[in-house]
């Protein structure tokens, strides 16, 4: 159900899109299919309307291989090529300006800024904010914007939107009322949902297997955390990732979080270039169906300088492995 406030936000967003004569779309650092899919879907529509558009992200240097088959990748440009001045800058799937990395400086050169996002920790850093923490993906919010704009969703746009939907719902394990309806609508354009999901989530090089072996060997269980909820964590060190892509590194949390004895999972991932910098992925779950007792890891991540969703969040930290674990345990109480 769309509320009156949501309708007003969408109307303002559509007016800004209609008025824009140039648009920059910025995705978050270490981009996933939701941020890239959102950016490219919007870029495809804007380009067809004759509006100059660029899409970019600050790091890493290249788009992860699993996303290179998304329609619209021709609109991606390197950070250095992003205009310093633009009519409208849109940040997609970014809970705060810090998630833009080095491209956060482009905010000041935009006549208007817009944020489209579904993170509960969103700081509403845009002049226009289309933010719904209840949305299953940012691409689903982009679909709402396009509907409000009166733009039909064709197969190329649907491909981009489905990429974000299938990944952010964990292949439809985490859904809300209307999720499958949107998926059916996108699939009805003729896209191959199975192939999209397989490319994004189920295809890894052989090097992923020995990497997993090393990383999972670091796993530790702390069962007493949060009164017995339990924490499981593992480390991905820079020596583990020389021969694997960023998507292989990001996939580790989905394996670690399956530990039955822990309701909270964390994976500490060392930077390839700054040895004492780590990105940390957090996951949690309810103890049972409809229990509603899962730890809010967005609160934990926010306290540590990051953000996210109740059951999936992250942050960046500096220090030794011992420092990182100590800080997380302290934040978990």
Coordinates of C-alpha atoms in Angstrom, one line a residue:
X1 CA 0.0 0.0 0.0
X2 CA 1.4 3.4 -1.0
X3 CA 0.9 6.2 1.7
X4 CA 0.1 9.8 1.0
X5 CA 3.6 10.7 2.0
X6 CA 5.1 8.2 -0.3
X7 CA 3.0 9.5 -3.2
X8 CA 4.2 13.1 -2.4
X9 CA 7.9 11.9 -2.4
X10 CA 7.4 10.2 -5.7
X11 CA 5.7 13.2 -7.2
X12 CA 8.7 15.4 -6.2
X13 CA 11.1 12.9 -7.6
X14 CA 9.3 12.7 -10.9
X15 CA 9.2 16.5 -11.2
X16 CA 13.0 16.6 -10.6
X17 CA 13.6 13.9 -13.3
X18 CA 11.4 15.8 -15.7
X19 CA 13.3 19.0 -15.1
X20 CA 16.8 17.6 -15.3
X21 CA 18.9 18.4 -18.3
X22 CA 21.9 16.3 -17.1
X23 CA 22.0 13.5 -14.5
X24 CA 24.7 11.7 -12.6
X25 CA 23.8 8.4 -10.8
X26 CA 26.1 7.3 -8.1
X27 CA 26.2 3.8 -6.6
X28 CA 27.8 2.8 -3.3
X29 CA 31.4 1.6 -3.0
X30 CA 31.9 -2.2 -3.4
X31 CA 28.7 -2.2 -5.5
X32 CA 26.2 -5.0 -5.5
X33 CA 23.5 -5.8 -8.0
X34 CA 20.9 -3.7 -6.2
X35 CA 22.8 -0.4 -6.5
X36 CA 24.1 -1.1 -10.0
X37 CA 20.8 -2.5 -11.2
X38 CA 19.0 0.6 -9.8
X39 CA 21.5 3.0 -11.5
X40 CA 21.5 1.3 -14.8
X41 CA 17.7 1.0 -15.0
X42 CA 17.4 4.7 -14.4
X43 CA 20.2 5.4 -16.9
X44 CA 18.5 3.4 -19.6
X45 CA 15.3 5.4 -19.2
X46 CA 17.0 8.8 -19.0
X47 CA 19.1 8.1 -22.1
X48 CA 16.1 7.1 -24.1
X49 CA 14.6 10.5 -23.2
X50 CA 17.7 12.3 -24.5
X51 CA 19.0 13.3 -21.2
X52 CA 22.8 13.0 -20.8
X53 CA 23.5 10.5 -18.0
X54 CA 26.5 9.0 -16.2
X55 CA 26.6 6.1 -13.7
X56 CA 29.6 5.5 -11.5
X57 CA 31.0 4.1 -8.2
X58 CA 34.1 5.1 -6.4
X59 CA 35.7 1.7 -5.9
X60 CA 36.8 -0.9 -6.9
X61 CA 38.3 0.1 -10.2
X62 CA 36.2 -2.3 -12.3
X63 CA 32.6 -3.5 -12.2
X64 CA 32.4 -7.0 -10.7
X65 CA 32.4 -9.6 -13.5
X66 CA 29.0 -11.0 -12.5
X67 CA 27.3 -7.7 -13.3
X68 CA 28.9 -7.0 -16.6
X69 CA 26.0 -8.5 -18.6
X70 CA 23.5 -6.1 -17.2
X71 CA 22.0 -3.9 -19.9
X72 CA 23.1 -0.3 -19.8
X73 CA 26.7 -0.9 -18.7
X74 CA 27.8 1.5 -21.5
X75 CA 26.6 4.3 -19.2
X76 CA 29.2 3.5 -16.5
X77 CA 32.1 5.8 -16.3
X78 CA 35.3 5.9 -14.2
X79 CA 35.1 8.2 -11.1
X80 CA 37.5 10.7 -12.5
X81 CA 35.2 11.2 -15.5
X82 CA 32.1 12.0 -13.4
X83 CA 31.0 15.6 -14.0
X84 CA 31.7 18.1 -11.2
X85 CA 28.6 20.0 -12.0
X86 CA 25.2 18.5 -13.0
X87 CA 21.5 19.3 -12.8
X88 CA 20.5 16.3 -10.8
X89 CA 22.6 13.8 -8.9
X90 CA 20.9 10.6 -7.7
X91 CA 22.4 8.3 -5.1
X92 CA 21.0 4.8 -5.3
X93 CA 21.1 2.2 -2.5
X94 CA 23.2 4.5 -0.3
X95 CA 22.3 4.9 3.4
X96 CA 24.7 7.9 3.8
X97 CA 27.0 10.1 1.9
X98 CA 30.0 8.2 3.2
X99 CA 28.8 5.2 1.2
X100 CA 29.6 7.2 -2.0
X101 CA 33.3 7.1 -1.1
X102 CA 35.4 9.5 -3.1
X103 CA 32.4 10.5 -5.2
X104 CA 30.7 12.1 -2.2
X105 CA 32.4 15.4 -3.4
X106 CA 30.1 15.4 -6.4
X107 CA 27.1 16.2 -4.2
X108 CA 28.1 19.9 -3.8
X109 CA 28.2 20.3 -7.6
X110 CA 24.7 19.2 -8.2
X111 CA 21.8 21.7 -8.5
X112 CA 19.5 19.1 -7.0
X113 CA 20.3 15.8 -5.2
X114 CA 18.0 12.8 -4.8
X115 CA 18.4 9.7 -2.7
X116 CA 16.6 6.4 -3.6
X117 CA 17.2 3.8 -0.9
X118 CA 15.7 1.2 1.4
X119 CA 18.1 1.2 4.3
X120 CA 16.6 1.9 7.7
X121 CA 19.7 3.7 8.7
X122 CA 19.4 6.2 5.8
X123 CA 20.4 9.7 6.8
X124 CA 18.2 11.5 4.2
X125 CA 21.2 13.3 2.8
X126 CA 19.5 14.3 -0.4
X127 CA 17.3 17.4 -1.1
X128 CA 14.8 14.8 -2.3
X129 CA 14.6 11.5 -0.4
X130 CA 12.7 8.5 -1.7
X131 CA 13.4 6.1 1.2
X132 CA 11.3 3.1 2.3
X133 CA 13.0 0.9 4.9
X134 CA 10.2 -1.7 4.3
X135 CA 11.1 -2.1 0.6
X136 CA 12.8 -5.4 -0.3
X137 CA 15.3 -3.7 -2.6
X138 CA 16.2 -0.3 -4.0
X139 CA 15.3 -1.6 -7.5
X140 CA 11.7 -2.1 -6.2
X141 CA 11.7 1.6 -5.3
X142 CA 13.0 2.5 -8.7
X143 CA 10.1 0.5 -10.2
X144 CA 7.7 2.7 -8.1
X145 CA 9.5 5.9 -9.4
X146 CA 9.2 4.7 -13.0
X147 CA 5.5 3.8 -12.5
X148 CA 4.8 7.3 -11.1
X149 CA 6.7 8.8 -14.0
X150 CA 4.6 6.8 -16.4
X151 CA 7.5 5.0 -17.9
X152 CA 6.9 1.5 -19.2
X153 CA 9.3 -1.2 -18.0
X154 CA 10.8 -3.1 -21.0
X155 CA 13.0 -6.2 -20.9
X156 CA 16.3 -4.3 -20.5
X157 CA 15.1 -2.2 -17.6
X158 CA 13.4 -5.3 -16.1
X159 CA 16.7 -7.2 -16.3
X160 CA 18.4 -4.5 -14.2
X161 CA 15.5 -4.3 -11.7
X162 CA 15.3 -8.1 -11.3
X163 CA 19.0 -8.3 -10.6
X164 CA 18.6 -6.1 -7.5
X165 CA 15.4 -7.9 -6.5
X166 CA 16.7 -11.4 -6.7
X167 CA 20.0 -10.6 -4.9
X168 CA 18.6 -8.4 -2.1
X169 CA 15.9 -11.0 -1.3
X170 CA 18.4 -13.9 -1.2
X171 CA 16.7 -15.6 -4.2
X172 CA 13.3 -14.7 -2.6
X173 CA 14.0 -16.1 0.8
X174 CA 13.4 -12.7 2.4
X175 CA 10.2 -11.2 0.9
X176 CA 7.3 -9.0 1.7
X177 CA 3.8 -8.8 0.4
X178 CA 4.0 -7.8 -3.3
X179 CA 7.6 -9.1 -3.9
X180 CA 6.5 -12.0 -6.0
X181 CA 4.0 -9.8 -7.8
X182 CA 6.8 -7.5 -8.9
X183 CA 9.0 -10.4 -9.8
X184 CA 6.2 -11.8 -12.0
X185 CA 5.7 -8.4 -13.7
X186 CA 9.4 -8.2 -14.5
X187 CA 9.6 -11.8 -15.7
X188 CA 6.6 -11.2 -18.0
X189 CA 8.8 -8.8 -20.1
X190 CA 10.7 -12.0 -21.3
X191 CA 13.8 -11.8 -19.2
X192 CA 15.4 -15.1 -18.1
X193 CA 15.2 -15.0 -14.3
X194 CA 17.1 -18.3 -13.8
X195 CA 20.0 -17.1 -15.9
X196 CA 20.2 -13.8 -14.2
X197 CA 20.2 -15.4 -10.8
X198 CA 22.8 -18.0 -11.8
X199 CA 25.1 -15.4 -13.2
X200 CA 24.9 -13.2 -10.2
X201 CA 24.8 -15.7 -7.4
X202 CA 25.7 -19.2 -8.4
X203 CA 28.8 -18.9 -10.7
X204 CA 32.3 -18.9 -9.2
X205 CA 35.8 -19.7 -10.5
X206 CA 37.6 -22.7 -9.1
X207 CA 39.8 -20.4 -7.0
X208 CA 36.7 -19.7 -4.8
X209 CA 36.9 -23.2 -3.3
X210 CA 40.5 -23.0 -1.9
X211 CA 39.7 -19.5 -0.7
X212 CA 36.7 -20.7 1.2
X213 CA 38.8 -23.5 2.7
X214 CA 41.3 -21.0 4.1
X215 CA 38.7 -18.5 5.3
X216 CA 36.3 -21.0 6.9
X217 CA 39.4 -22.4 8.8
X218 CA 39.5 -19.0 10.7
X219 CA 35.8 -19.3 11.8
X220 CA 35.2 -18.9 15.6
X221 CA 32.0 -19.4 17.6
X222 CA 31.2 -17.2 20.6
X223 CA 28.0 -18.8 22.0
X224 CA 27.5 -16.6 25.0
X225 CA 27.1 -13.3 23.0
X226 CA 23.8 -11.5 23.6
X227 CA 22.7 -13.8 26.3
X228 CA 23.2 -16.9 24.3
X229 CA 22.2 -15.7 20.8
X230 CA 25.7 -16.4 19.7
X231 CA 28.2 -14.9 17.3
X232 CA 30.1 -16.7 14.5
X233 CA 32.9 -14.8 12.7
X234 CA 35.6 -15.4 10.1
X235 CA 38.4 -13.4 8.5
X236 CA 39.1 -12.9 4.8
X237 CA 42.8 -11.7 4.6
X238 CA 44.3 -10.0 1.6
X239 CA 46.5 -13.1 0.9
X240 CA 43.3 -15.1 0.6
X241 CA 41.9 -13.0 -2.2
X242 CA 44.7 -12.6 -4.7
X243 CA 43.1 -14.8 -7.3
X244 CA 39.3 -14.2 -6.7
X245 CA 36.9 -11.5 -7.6
X246 CA 35.1 -9.1 -5.2
X247 CA 31.9 -11.1 -5.6
X248 CA 33.6 -14.2 -4.2
X249 CA 34.7 -12.3 -1.2
X250 CA 31.2 -10.9 -0.6
X251 CA 29.7 -14.4 -0.8
X252 CA 31.5 -15.6 2.3
X253 CA 29.0 -14.1 4.7
X254 CA 26.2 -16.1 3.1
X255 CA 28.0 -19.3 4.1
X256 CA 29.1 -18.2 7.6
X257 CA 25.6 -17.1 8.6
X258 CA 24.2 -20.6 8.1
X259 CA 25.8 -21.6 11.4
X260 CA 22.9 -23.1 13.5
X261 CA 24.5 -22.2 16.9
X262 CA 24.8 -18.5 16.2
X263 CA 22.1 -15.9 15.6
X264 CA 24.7 -13.3 14.5
X265 CA 27.4 -13.7 11.9
X266 CA 30.3 -11.4 10.9
X267 CA 32.9 -11.6 8.2
X268 CA 35.9 -9.2 8.4
X269 CA 37.4 -8.5 5.0
X270 CA 40.9 -7.0 4.7
X271 CA 41.5 -4.3 2.2
X272 CA 43.6 -5.2 -0.8
X273 CA 45.5 -1.9 -0.6
X274 CA 45.3 -0.6 3.0
X275 CA 46.4 -3.5 5.3
X276 CA 44.7 -2.2 8.5
X277 CA 41.4 -1.3 6.9
X278 CA 38.6 -3.9 7.0
X279 CA 35.0 -4.0 5.7
X280 CA 32.7 -5.9 8.0
X281 CA 29.5 -7.7 6.9
X282 CA 26.9 -8.5 9.6
X283 CA 23.9 -10.8 9.4
X284 CA 21.3 -11.9 12.0
X285 CA 18.1 -13.9 12.1
X286 CA 15.1 -14.6 14.2
X287 CA 15.2 -17.7 16.4
X288 CA 12.2 -19.1 14.6
X289 CA 9.3 -18.2 12.3
X290 CA 7.6 -14.9 13.2
X291 CA 9.6 -14.8 16.5
X292 CA 10.7 -11.2 15.8
X293 CA 13.6 -11.5 18.2
X294 CA 16.6 -11.3 15.8
X295 CA 19.4 -8.8 16.8
X296 CA 19.2 -5.5 15.0
X297 CA 22.6 -5.5 13.3
X298 CA 21.8 -2.1 11.7
X299 CA 22.0 -0.6 15.2
X300 CA 25.3 -2.4 15.8
X301 CA 26.8 -1.3 12.5
X302 CA 25.6 2.3 13.0
X303 CA 27.3 2.4 16.4
X304 CA 30.5 1.4 14.6
X305 CA 30.2 3.9 11.9
X306 CA 28.2 2.0 9.3
X307 CA 24.6 1.1 8.7
X308 CA 22.2 -1.2 6.9
X309 CA 19.1 -3.2 7.6
X310 CA 17.9 -5.0 10.7
X311 CA 19.2 -8.4 9.5
X312 CA 22.0 -7.3 7.1
X313 CA 24.4 -4.4 7.8
X314 CA 28.0 -3.5 7.6
X315 CA 30.7 -1.0 8.5
X316 CA 34.4 -0.2 7.9
X317 CA 37.0 -0.6 10.7
X318 CA 40.7 -0.2 11.2
X319 CA 43.1 -2.2 13.3
X320 CA 44.3 -5.7 14.1
X321 CA 42.0 -8.7 14.0
X322 CA 42.0 -8.7 17.8
X323 CA 40.9 -5.0 17.8
X324 CA 38.1 -5.7 15.4
X325 CA 36.6 -8.6 17.3
X326 CA 36.9 -6.7 20.6
X327 CA 35.1 -3.7 19.2
X328 CA 32.3 -5.8 17.8
X329 CA 31.9 -7.8 21.0
X330 CA 31.7 -4.5 22.9
X331 CA 29.0 -3.1 20.5
X332 CA 27.0 -6.3 20.9
X333 CA 27.2 -6.0 24.6

